[in-house]
CSV table of C-alpha atoms in Angstrom, one decimal:
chain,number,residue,atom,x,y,z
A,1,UNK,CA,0.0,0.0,0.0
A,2,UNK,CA,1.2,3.6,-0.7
A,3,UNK,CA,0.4,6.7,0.7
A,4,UNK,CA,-0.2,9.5,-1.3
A,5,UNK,CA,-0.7,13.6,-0.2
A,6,UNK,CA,-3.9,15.1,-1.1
A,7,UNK,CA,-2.0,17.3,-3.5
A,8,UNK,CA,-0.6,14.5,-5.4
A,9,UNK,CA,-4.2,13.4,-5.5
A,10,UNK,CA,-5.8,16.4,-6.7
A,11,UNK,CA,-3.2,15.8,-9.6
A,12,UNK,CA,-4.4,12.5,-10.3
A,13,UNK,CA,-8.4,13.3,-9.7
A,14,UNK,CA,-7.3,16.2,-12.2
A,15,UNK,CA,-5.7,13.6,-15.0
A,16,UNK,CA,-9.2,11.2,-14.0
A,17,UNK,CA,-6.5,9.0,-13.2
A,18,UNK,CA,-7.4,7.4,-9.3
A,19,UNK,CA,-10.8,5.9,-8.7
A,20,UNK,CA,-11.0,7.6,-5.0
A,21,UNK,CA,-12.9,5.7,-2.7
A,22,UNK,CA,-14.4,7.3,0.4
A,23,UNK,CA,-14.8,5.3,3.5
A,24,UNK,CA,-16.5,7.8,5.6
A,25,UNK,CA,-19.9,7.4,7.3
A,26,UNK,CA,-22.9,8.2,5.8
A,27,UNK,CA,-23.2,11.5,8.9
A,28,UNK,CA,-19.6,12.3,7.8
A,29,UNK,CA,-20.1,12.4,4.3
A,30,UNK,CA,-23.1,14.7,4.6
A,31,UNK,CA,-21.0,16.9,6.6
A,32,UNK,CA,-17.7,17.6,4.0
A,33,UNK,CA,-17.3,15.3,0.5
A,34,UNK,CA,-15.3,15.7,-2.5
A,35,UNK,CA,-16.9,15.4,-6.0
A,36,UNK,CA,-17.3,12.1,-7.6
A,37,UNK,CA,-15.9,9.9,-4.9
A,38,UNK,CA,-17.2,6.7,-4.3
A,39,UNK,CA,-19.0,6.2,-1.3
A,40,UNK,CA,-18.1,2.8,0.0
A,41,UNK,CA,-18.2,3.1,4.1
A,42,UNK,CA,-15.6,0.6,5.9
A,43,UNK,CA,-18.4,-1.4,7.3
A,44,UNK,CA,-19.5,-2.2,3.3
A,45,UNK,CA,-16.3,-2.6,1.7
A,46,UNK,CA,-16.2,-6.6,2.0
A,47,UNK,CA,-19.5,-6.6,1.1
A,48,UNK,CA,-18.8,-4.4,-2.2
A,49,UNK,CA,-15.6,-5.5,-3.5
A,50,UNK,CA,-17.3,-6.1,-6.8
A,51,UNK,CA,-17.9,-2.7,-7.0
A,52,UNK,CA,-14.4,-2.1,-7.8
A,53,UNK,CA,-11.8,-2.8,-10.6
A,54,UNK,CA,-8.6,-4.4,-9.1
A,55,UNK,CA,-6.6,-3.5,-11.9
A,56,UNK,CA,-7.7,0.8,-11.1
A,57,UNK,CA,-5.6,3.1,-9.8
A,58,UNK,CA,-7.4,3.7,-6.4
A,59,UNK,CA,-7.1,6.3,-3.3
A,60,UNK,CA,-9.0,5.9,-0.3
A,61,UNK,CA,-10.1,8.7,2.0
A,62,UNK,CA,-11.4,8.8,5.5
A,63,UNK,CA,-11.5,12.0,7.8
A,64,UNK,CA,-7.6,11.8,8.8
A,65,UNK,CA,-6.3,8.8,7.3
A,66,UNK,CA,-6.5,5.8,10.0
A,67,UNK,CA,-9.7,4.3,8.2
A,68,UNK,CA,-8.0,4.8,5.2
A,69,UNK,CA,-5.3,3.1,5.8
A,70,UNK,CA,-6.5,-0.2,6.9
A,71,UNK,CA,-9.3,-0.1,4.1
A,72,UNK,CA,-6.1,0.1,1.7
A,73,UNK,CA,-4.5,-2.9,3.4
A,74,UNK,CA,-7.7,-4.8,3.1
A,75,UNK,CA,-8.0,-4.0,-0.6
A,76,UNK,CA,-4.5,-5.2,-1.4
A,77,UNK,CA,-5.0,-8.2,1.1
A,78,UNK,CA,-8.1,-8.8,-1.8
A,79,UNK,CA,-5.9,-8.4,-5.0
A,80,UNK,CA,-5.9,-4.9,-5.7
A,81,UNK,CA,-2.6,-4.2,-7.0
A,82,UNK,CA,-2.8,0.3,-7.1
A,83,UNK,CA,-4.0,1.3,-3.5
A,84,UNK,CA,-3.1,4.2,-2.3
A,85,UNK,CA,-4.4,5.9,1.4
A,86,UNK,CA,-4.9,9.4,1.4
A,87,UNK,CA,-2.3,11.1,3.9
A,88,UNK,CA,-4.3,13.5,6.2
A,89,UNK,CA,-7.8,12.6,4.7
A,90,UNK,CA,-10.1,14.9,4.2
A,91,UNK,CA,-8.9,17.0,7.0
A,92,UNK,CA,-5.6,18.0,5.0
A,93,UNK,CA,-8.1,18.2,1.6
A,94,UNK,CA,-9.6,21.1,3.7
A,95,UNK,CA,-6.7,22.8,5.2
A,96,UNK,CA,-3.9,22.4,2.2
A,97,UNK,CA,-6.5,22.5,-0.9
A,98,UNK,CA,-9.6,23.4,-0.3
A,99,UNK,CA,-10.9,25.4,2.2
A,100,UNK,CA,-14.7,25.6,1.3
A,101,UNK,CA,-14.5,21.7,2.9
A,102,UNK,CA,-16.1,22.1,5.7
A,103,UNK,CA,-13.8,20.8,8.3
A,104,UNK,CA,-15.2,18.5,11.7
C-alpha cells in the first residue's frame, strides 16, 4: 500500500487517473465530501468489492487517514494491486487544498 498527499491526489483526480474511494460514514459524508468519490463506508467494503476494478488506480479517503489506511491494506490483502491511502484525509483536503470543505 502507498500513501499519497492530497496534493498528489488532486493531480491524479485532475488527469481522471485514481478511482477515489471514500470510507467515511454516511453522517460524515453529509458533513464535507469531495466530488465524484465513491462512497463505499468501511463497514460495506467486504461486502462491495465487486464494485471495484482491481486492476484501477485507487485512493481511499477517510477523515484523517486511520480508516484509510486499513481499508487500503484490506484492498490489497483482496488483489488490488494500485491502492493508495490518502495522507491527512479529508482534513488536510480542507486545510492544504480546499478550504470551502467544511472541516469537523
Amino acid at each position: 500500500m502507498k500513501l499519497i498527499s492530497v496534493h498528489d491526489l488532486r493531480a491524479q483526480l485532475t488527469a481522471g487517473s485514481t478511482t477515489l474511494i471514500d470510507v467515511r460514514t454516511d453522517e460524515e459524508l453529509a458533513i464535507a465530501a469531495l466530488p465524484g468519490a465513491l462512497h463505499l463506508p468501511m463497514a460495506e467494503l467486504q461486502t462491495r468489492l465487486g464494485d471495484l476494478d482491481p486492476d484501477a488506480s485507487i485512493a481511499v479517503l477517510c477523515h484523517h487517514g486511520v480508516r484509510s489506511e486499513m481499508a487500503a491494506r484490506f484492498l490489497e490483502r483482496n488483489g488490488f494491486k494500485d491502492v493508495s491511502s490518502v495522507v491527512g484525509g479529508i482534513e488536510a483536503w480542507s486545510s492544504e487544498i480546499d478550504a470551502t470543505v467544511p472541516r469537523y
